[in-house]
CSV table of C-alpha atoms in Angstrom, one decimal:
chain,number,residue,atom,x,y,z
A,6,MET,CA,60.8,89.0,106.4
A,7,THR,CA,58.4,90.7,104.0
A,8,GLN,CA,60.1,93.8,102.5
A,9,GLN,CA,58.5,96.9,100.5
A,10,THR,CA,60.7,97.0,97.6
A,11,ARG,CA,62.1,99.5,95.5
A,12,ASP,CA,59.0,99.9,93.0
A,13,GLU,CA,56.0,99.6,95.3
A,14,VAL,CA,55.6,103.5,96.1
A,15,GLY,CA,52.0,105.1,96.3
A,16,GLY,CA,50.1,106.2,93.6
A,17,LEU,CA,50.7,110.4,92.5
A,18,LEU,CA,48.9,112.7,94.5
A,19,PRO,CA,47.9,116.1,93.8
A,20,HIS,CA,50.4,119.4,93.1
A,21,ASP,CA,48.1,120.9,96.3
A,22,GLU,CA,47.7,117.9,98.2
A,23,PHE,CA,52.2,117.1,97.6
A,24,ARG,CA,52.8,121.2,98.0
A,25,ALA,CA,50.8,120.7,101.9
A,26,ALA,CA,52.6,117.4,102.8
A,27,SER,CA,56.5,118.9,102.0
A,28,GLU,CA,55.9,122.0,103.6
A,29,ALA,CA,54.1,120.6,107.5
A,30,ILE,CA,57.5,118.5,106.7
A,31,VAL,CA,60.0,121.7,106.6
A,32,SER,CA,58.0,123.7,108.9
A,33,ASN,CA,58.0,121.0,111.5
A,34,ILE,CA,62.3,120.3,111.5
A,35,GLU,CA,62.3,124.5,111.3
A,36,GLN,CA,61.1,124.1,114.5
A,37,VAL,CA,64.0,122.3,115.4
A,38,ILE,CA,66.0,123.8,113.5
A,39,GLU,CA,66.3,127.6,113.4
A,40,GLY,CA,67.1,129.9,110.3
A,41,LYS,CA,68.4,127.5,107.8
A,42,THR,CA,64.8,126.7,105.7
A,43,ALA,CA,67.4,125.6,103.0
A,44,THR,CA,69.5,123.1,104.1
A,45,VAL,CA,65.8,121.4,105.8
A,46,ARG,CA,64.5,122.1,102.1
A,47,LEU,CA,67.7,119.8,100.7
A,48,ALA,CA,67.3,117.6,103.2
A,49,LEU,CA,63.8,116.6,102.4
A,50,ALA,CA,65.7,117.2,98.7
A,51,VAL,CA,67.6,114.6,98.5
A,52,LEU,CA,65.0,111.7,101.0
A,53,LEU,CA,62.0,112.8,97.1
A,54,ALA,CA,65.5,112.1,95.2
A,55,GLU,CA,65.6,107.8,96.7
A,56,GLY,CA,69.3,109.3,97.7
A,57,HIS,CA,70.5,109.5,101.3
A,58,LEU,CA,72.6,112.9,103.1
A,59,LEU,CA,76.3,113.6,104.2
A,60,ILE,CA,76.0,117.1,107.0
A,61,GLU,CA,79.6,117.4,107.4
A,62,ASP,CA,81.3,119.9,109.7
A,63,VAL,CA,82.6,122.0,112.5
A,64,PRO,CA,80.4,120.4,116.1
A,65,GLY,CA,77.6,121.7,118.0
A,66,VAL,CA,75.9,123.4,115.0
A,67,GLY,CA,73.0,120.5,114.8
A,68,LYS,CA,74.6,118.1,112.4
A,69,THR,CA,73.0,115.7,114.4
A,70,LYS,CA,69.6,117.4,115.2
A,71,LEU,CA,68.8,118.2,111.8
A,72,ALA,CA,68.8,114.3,111.5
A,73,LYS,CA,67.0,113.2,114.3
A,74,ALA,CA,64.1,116.1,113.5
A,75,MET,CA,63.3,114.8,110.0
A,76,ALA,CA,63.0,111.4,111.2
A,77,ARG,CA,61.2,112.0,113.8
A,78,SER,CA,58.8,114.4,111.7
A,79,ILE,CA,57.9,111.1,110.0
A,80,ASP,CA,55.5,108.3,111.2
A,81,CYS,CA,58.2,105.5,110.5
A,82,SER,CA,60.7,102.9,111.5
A,83,VAL,CA,63.6,104.7,112.5
A,84,ARG,CA,66.6,103.6,113.7
A,85,ARG,CA,69.4,105.6,114.2
A,86,ILE,CA,73.8,104.1,115.0
A,87,GLN,CA,76.7,105.5,116.3
A,88,PHE,CA,79.9,104.5,114.7
A,89,THR,CA,82.5,104.0,116.7
A,90,PRO,CA,86.3,102.4,116.4
A,91,ASP,CA,84.5,99.1,117.8
A,92,LEU,CA,81.0,98.7,115.8
A,93,LEU,CA,80.9,96.1,113.4
A,94,PRO,CA,78.9,95.1,110.3
A,95,SER,CA,77.2,92.4,111.9
A,96,ASP,CA,76.0,95.9,114.2
A,97,VAL,CA,74.8,97.2,110.5
A,98,THR,CA,74.0,94.8,108.6
A,99,GLY,CA,72.7,92.1,111.0
A,100,VAL,CA,73.8,89.1,111.9
A,101,SER,CA,72.6,84.9,111.7
A,102,VAL,CA,72.0,83.0,115.1
A,103,TYR,CA,71.7,80.2,115.7
A,104,ASN,CA,68.5,79.1,117.3
A,105,GLN,CA,68.5,75.7,119.6
A,106,GLU,CA,64.5,75.1,120.0
A,107,THR,CA,64.0,75.1,114.9
A,108,HIS,CA,68.0,73.2,115.2
A,109,ASP,CA,69.0,76.0,112.6
A,110,PHE,CA,69.9,79.9,111.8
A,111,GLU,CA,67.3,83.0,112.1
A,112,PHE,CA,68.4,86.3,111.1
A,113,ARG,CA,68.7,89.4,113.6
A,114,PRO,CA,67.5,92.4,111.2
A,115,GLY,CA,70.8,94.7,111.9
A,116,ALA,CA,70.5,98.5,112.2
A,117,VAL,CA,69.9,99.4,108.4
A,118,PHE,CA,66.3,98.0,108.4
A,119,ALA,CA,64.8,101.1,108.8
A,120,ASN,CA,63.5,103.6,106.8
A,121,LEU,CA,65.7,106.3,108.4
A,122,VAL,CA,69.5,105.1,108.7
A,123,VAL,CA,70.7,108.0,110.8
A,124,GLY,CA,74.3,107.5,111.4
A,125,ASP,CA,75.9,109.9,113.8
A,126,GLU,CA,80.0,110.3,113.5
A,127,ILE,CA,80.4,107.8,110.4
A,128,ASN,CA,83.7,108.2,110.0
A,129,ARG,CA,84.6,107.5,112.9
A,130,ALA,CA,83.9,103.4,111.7
A,131,SER,CA,86.3,101.5,110.9
A,132,PRO,CA,87.4,101.0,107.0
A,133,LYS,CA,85.4,97.5,107.3
A,134,THR,CA,81.7,98.6,109.4
A,135,GLN,CA,82.2,101.4,107.1
A,136,SER,CA,81.7,99.3,103.6
A,137,ALA,CA,78.3,97.8,105.2
A,138,LEU,CA,76.5,100.4,104.2
A,139,LEU,CA,77.8,100.1,101.0
A,140,GLU,CA,75.4,97.2,99.1
A,141,CYS,CA,72.2,99.0,100.9
A,142,MET,CA,73.0,102.5,100.0
A,143,GLU,CA,73.5,101.6,97.0
A,144,GLU,CA,71.0,98.8,95.7
A,145,ARG,CA,68.8,98.9,98.9
A,146,GLN,CA,69.5,96.1,99.9
A,147,VAL,CA,71.5,94.1,102.4
A,148,THR,CA,73.0,90.1,101.8
A,149,VAL,CA,73.9,88.1,105.0
A,150,ASP,CA,74.9,84.5,104.4
A,151,GLY,CA,73.7,84.3,101.1
A,152,VAL,CA,70.6,85.1,101.2
A,153,THR,CA,70.0,88.5,100.4
A,154,TYR,CA,66.8,91.0,102.0
A,155,HIS,CA,64.9,93.9,100.5
A,156,LEU,CA,64.7,96.8,102.7
A,157,GLN,CA,62.3,99.1,103.4
A,158,THR,CA,61.0,101.7,101.0
A,159,PRO,CA,61.6,105.1,101.9
A,160,PHE,CA,65.4,103.6,102.8
A,161,MET,CA,67.4,107.0,103.6
A,162,VAL,CA,70.5,107.1,104.9
A,163,ILE,CA,71.5,110.3,107.0
A,164,ALA,CA,75.0,110.4,108.6
A,165,THR,CA,77.2,113.0,110.3
A,166,GLN,CA,81.0,113.8,110.1
A,167,ASN,CA,83.0,116.1,111.7
A,168,PRO,CA,85.9,117.4,109.3
A,169,ILE,CA,88.0,118.8,111.0
A,170,GLU,CA,88.9,116.1,113.5
A,171,MET,CA,91.0,113.6,112.9
A,172,GLU,CA,91.6,111.7,116.1
A,173,GLY,CA,90.3,108.5,116.2
A,174,THR,CA,89.1,108.8,112.9
A,175,TYR,CA,88.9,107.1,108.9
A,176,PRO,CA,88.5,109.0,106.2
A,177,LEU,CA,84.9,108.1,104.6
A,178,PRO,CA,86.3,106.3,100.7
A,179,GLU,CA,85.9,107.1,97.4
A,180,ALA,CA,83.5,104.8,96.7
A,181,GLN,CA,81.0,105.4,100.1
A,182,ARG,CA,80.9,109.2,99.6
A,183,ASP,CA,79.9,108.5,95.9
A,184,ARG,CA,76.9,106.9,97.5
A,185,PHE,CA,75.6,109.9,99.4
A,186,THR,CA,73.5,111.6,97.0
A,187,ALA,CA,74.1,114.9,99.0
A,188,ARG,CA,76.9,116.6,101.3
A,189,ILE,CA,75.7,119.9,103.0
A,190,ALA,CA,77.1,122.3,105.7
A,191,MET,CA,74.4,123.1,108.4
A,192,GLY,CA,76.5,126.8,109.0
A,193,TYR,CA,76.4,128.9,111.9
A,194,PRO,CA,73.5,129.9,112.6
A,195,ASP,CA,72.9,133.9,112.1
A,196,PRO,CA,72.7,136.4,115.1
A,197,THR,CA,68.4,136.6,115.0
A,198,ALA,CA,67.9,132.5,114.8
A,199,GLU,CA,70.8,132.2,117.3
A,200,LEU,CA,68.8,134.8,119.7
A,201,ALA,CA,66.0,132.9,118.7
A,202,MET,CA,67.3,129.4,119.7
A,203,LEU,CA,68.3,130.9,122.8
A,204,ASP,CA,64.8,131.4,123.0
A,205,GLY,CA,63.3,128.6,122.5
A,206,HIS,CA,65.9,126.0,123.3
A,207,GLY,CA,66.9,127.4,126.9
A,208,ALA,CA,64.8,125.0,129.3
A,209,THR,CA,63.4,122.3,127.4
A,210,ASP,CA,64.8,120.4,124.0
A,211,PRO,CA,61.8,121.1,121.2
A,212,LEU,CA,62.7,117.9,119.7
A,213,ASP,CA,61.3,115.8,122.6
A,214,GLU,CA,57.8,117.6,121.5
A,215,LEU,CA,57.9,116.9,117.9
A,216,ARG,CA,55.9,114.6,117.0
A,217,PRO,CA,55.2,113.1,113.1
A,218,VAL,CA,53.2,115.2,109.6
A,219,SER,CA,53.8,112.7,107.4
A,220,ASP,CA,54.5,108.8,106.8
A,221,ALA,CA,56.1,106.9,105.5
A,222,ASN,CA,52.7,105.8,103.1
A,223,THR,CA,52.7,109.8,101.9
A,224,VAL,CA,57.0,109.8,101.2
A,225,ARG,CA,56.2,107.0,98.4
A,226,GLN,CA,53.2,109.2,97.1
A,227,LEU,CA,55.4,112.3,96.9
A,228,ILE,CA,58.8,110.2,95.8
A,229,SER,CA,55.4,109.0,93.3
A,230,HIS,CA,55.4,112.3,92.3
A,231,VAL,CA,58.8,113.6,91.7
A,232,ARG,CA,59.4,109.9,89.7
A,233,GLN,CA,57.0,112.8,87.0
A,234,VAL,CA,58.6,115.5,87.3
A,235,HIS,CA,59.4,116.5,83.2
A,236,VAL,CA,62.9,117.1,81.9
A,237,ALA,CA,63.3,118.4,78.9
A,238,ASP,CA,66.2,116.7,76.1
A,239,ALA,CA,68.7,120.3,76.2
A,240,VAL,CA,68.5,120.0,80.3
A,241,LYS,CA,68.8,116.4,80.8
A,242,GLN,CA,72.5,117.3,77.9
A,243,TYR,CA,73.3,121.2,80.9
A,244,ALA,CA,73.7,117.6,83.6
A,245,ILE,CA,75.9,116.0,81.9
A,246,ASP,CA,78.0,119.1,80.5
A,247,LEU,CA,78.7,120.1,84.5
A,248,VAL,CA,79.6,116.9,85.4
A,249,THR,CA,81.9,115.9,82.5
A,250,ALA,CA,84.0,119.6,83.5
A,251,THR,CA,84.6,118.1,86.4
A,252,ARG,CA,86.5,115.1,84.1
A,253,GLU,CA,88.3,117.3,82.4
A,254,ALA,CA,89.3,119.8,84.9
A,255,PRO,CA,92.9,120.7,84.9
A,256,ASP,CA,92.9,121.0,88.8
A,257,LEU,CA,91.0,117.6,89.1
A,258,ARG,CA,92.5,114.3,89.7
A,259,LEU,CA,88.9,112.1,90.0
A,260,GLY,CA,85.8,113.7,88.5
A,261,ALA,CA,82.4,113.0,89.5
A,262,SER,CA,81.3,109.2,88.0
A,263,PRO,CA,78.1,108.5,86.2
A,264,ARG,CA,76.0,108.1,89.4
A,265,ALA,CA,76.6,111.5,90.4
A,266,THR,CA,74.9,112.9,86.7
A,267,LEU,CA,71.9,110.3,87.7
A,268,GLN,CA,71.3,111.5,91.6
A,269,LEU,CA,72.2,115.4,90.6
A,270,LEU,CA,69.3,114.6,87.5
A,271,ARG,CA,66.8,113.8,90.4
A,272,THR,CA,67.8,116.1,93.3
A,273,ALA,CA,67.2,118.4,90.4
A,274,ARG,CA,63.3,117.4,90.1
A,275,ALA,CA,62.6,117.0,93.9
A,276,VAL,CA,64.3,120.7,94.3
A,277,ALA,CA,61.6,121.6,91.1
A,278,ALA,CA,58.8,119.7,92.3
A,279,LEU,CA,59.2,121.8,96.3
A,280,GLU,CA,59.2,125.3,94.3
A,281,SER,CA,55.5,124.0,92.6
A,282,ARG,CA,57.6,123.1,89.0
A,283,ASP,CA,57.0,119.9,86.7
A,284,TYR,CA,59.0,120.9,85.1
A,285,VAL,CA,63.5,120.9,85.8
A,286,LEU,CA,65.3,124.9,84.9
A,287,PRO,CA,69.6,124.7,84.2
A,288,ASP,CA,69.2,127.2,87.8
A,289,ASP,CA,68.6,124.0,89.7
A,290,LEU,CA,71.5,122.2,88.1
A,291,GLN,CA,73.8,125.1,89.1
A,292,VAL,CA,71.8,125.1,92.6
A,293,LEU,CA,72.9,121.7,93.2
A,294,ALA,CA,76.4,121.3,92.0
A,295,VAL,CA,79.0,122.1,94.7
A,296,PRO,CA,76.0,119.7,97.0
A,297,VAL,CA,76.4,117.0,94.9
A,298,LEU,CA,79.7,116.6,93.0
A,299,ALA,CA,82.0,118.0,95.5
A,300,HIS,CA,82.2,115.8,98.2
A,301,ARG,CA,82.9,113.2,94.6
A,302,ILE,CA,85.9,115.0,93.4
A,303,ILE,CA,89.7,115.5,93.9
A,304,PRO,CA,91.7,118.0,93.4
A,305,THR,CA,95.9,117.5,92.6
A,306,ALA,CA,98.1,117.7,94.5
A,307,ASP,CA,98.6,120.8,93.1
A,308,ALA,CA,95.4,122.6,93.7
A,309,GLN,CA,95.9,121.2,97.1
A,310,LEU,CA,98.4,123.8,97.7
A,311,ALA,CA,97.0,126.2,96.8
A,312,ARG,CA,94.7,125.6,99.5
A,313,ARG,CA,92.5,125.6,96.4
A,314,THR,CA,88.3,123.8,97.9
A,315,THR,CA,86.6,120.9,95.8
A,316,ASP,CA,83.6,123.7,96.3
A,317,ALA,CA,85.1,126.5,95.1
A,318,ILE,CA,86.5,124.4,92.0
A,319,VAL,CA,82.8,122.8,91.6
A,320,SER,CA,81.6,126.8,92.2
A,321,GLU,CA,84.0,127.8,89.1
A,322,LEU,CA,82.8,124.9,86.6
A,323,VAL,CA,79.8,125.9,86.6
A,324,HIS,CA,79.7,129.7,86.0
A,325,ARG,CA,82.2,128.8,82.9
A,326,LEU,CA,79.9,126.7,81.0
A,327,PRO,CA,77.4,128.3,79.1
A,328,LEU,CA,73.8,127.7,79.6
A,329,PRO,CA,71.3,125.9,77.5
A,330,HIS,CA,68.5,129.1,76.3
A,331,ASP,CA,66.0,127.0,75.4
A,332,ARG,CA,65.5,124.4,78.0
A,333,GLY,CA,62.2,122.8,76.7
A,334,ARG,CA,58.8,123.0,77.1
A,335,SER,CA,57.1,120.7,79.8
A,336,PRO,CA,54.3,118.3,78.7
A,337,TYR,CA,52.2,119.4,81.2
A,338,ASP,CA,52.8,123.2,81.3
A,339,THR,CA,49.8,124.5,80.5
A,340,ARG,CA,51.6,128.7,80.7
A,341,PRO,CA,50.6,130.4,77.0
A,342,THR,CA,53.3,130.9,75.0
A,343,GLY,CA,54.6,132.9,73.2
A,344,GLU,CA,53.3,133.3,69.4
A,345,GLY,CA,54.9,131.0,66.4
A,346,ASN,CA,56.5,129.3,69.2
A,347,SER,CA,55.8,126.3,70.3
A,348,ARG,CA,58.6,125.9,73.4
A,349,ALA,CA,58.9,128.3,76.4
A,350,THR,CA,62.2,130.2,75.8
A,351,TYR,CA,64.5,130.4,79.3
A,352,GLU,CA,66.6,133.8,80.0
A,353,PRO,CA,69.5,132.2,82.1
A,354,ARG,CA,70.8,134.1,85.1
A,355,ARG,CA,73.7,134.2,86.8
A,356,ARG,CA,74.2,133.2,90.9
């Protein structure tokens, strides 16, 4: 089996082509998901950052529909896994089967051998089955019977789970949650969007009529474009300061990992590219701090008793941490600078 490795990505796209391709994907998904542009764009940013997405919210708000709409918007291989208590690790990774004709074992690939893997209700599977995703999510490969099989590029796991239903569920361990680049919540639609949903979804499901507007090769080119986004040293240091603040916060007994720092920066590059910038701003890190960091940290017992959520704790840390006033200048930024000033000054703003 020939698999495309992670580094075999397409060439760079011009800025206008990048914008057209990314906006086409967002618009296509919005035919199914009403009034959630920011959520859809963040989900696409995670894909372009070569990460994985955890959608955690109450039932019926469109978690699985968002995952399936993104999968159908890209003409690439897609597999859906319904996580249940009886699901086995071999159902996810694959298994070696004895072939009586060749008198040898041959590998039958599992559901993770696809560009987009949609895992529905991931916390309903046993911890043994959940652990089958650890290697493929981090290393983009699967090892079965001592043989390593590389996964395709792009590769993304989009998992959903219900945070309030505890019957028959197994909470995700910290190692599993840390491999998800971001955690998002759909939230309830506003009345206008819900009315549009009734009109558009009342008789037919628009998901059935959704057609691809991109393909795997185009996504690889988008990923290559995102990798070239410039990050100034001051912004890198700000990312480190954000993550370090979670490790030193008195309300947390486990802060964010170095993997979180790396994924925060990768996602910031993707967000900057989607906003037609070739450089990352501290604002990008501020906006991404909660979705990228909050699901990785563990509050202390006192913080839990005080009903302080990890989202609130991260938001407070972002508000207290001073911003870098000089973001540096992208080598590709052609805008004029002030007299005698070779660097662009960033005027901080608070959310």
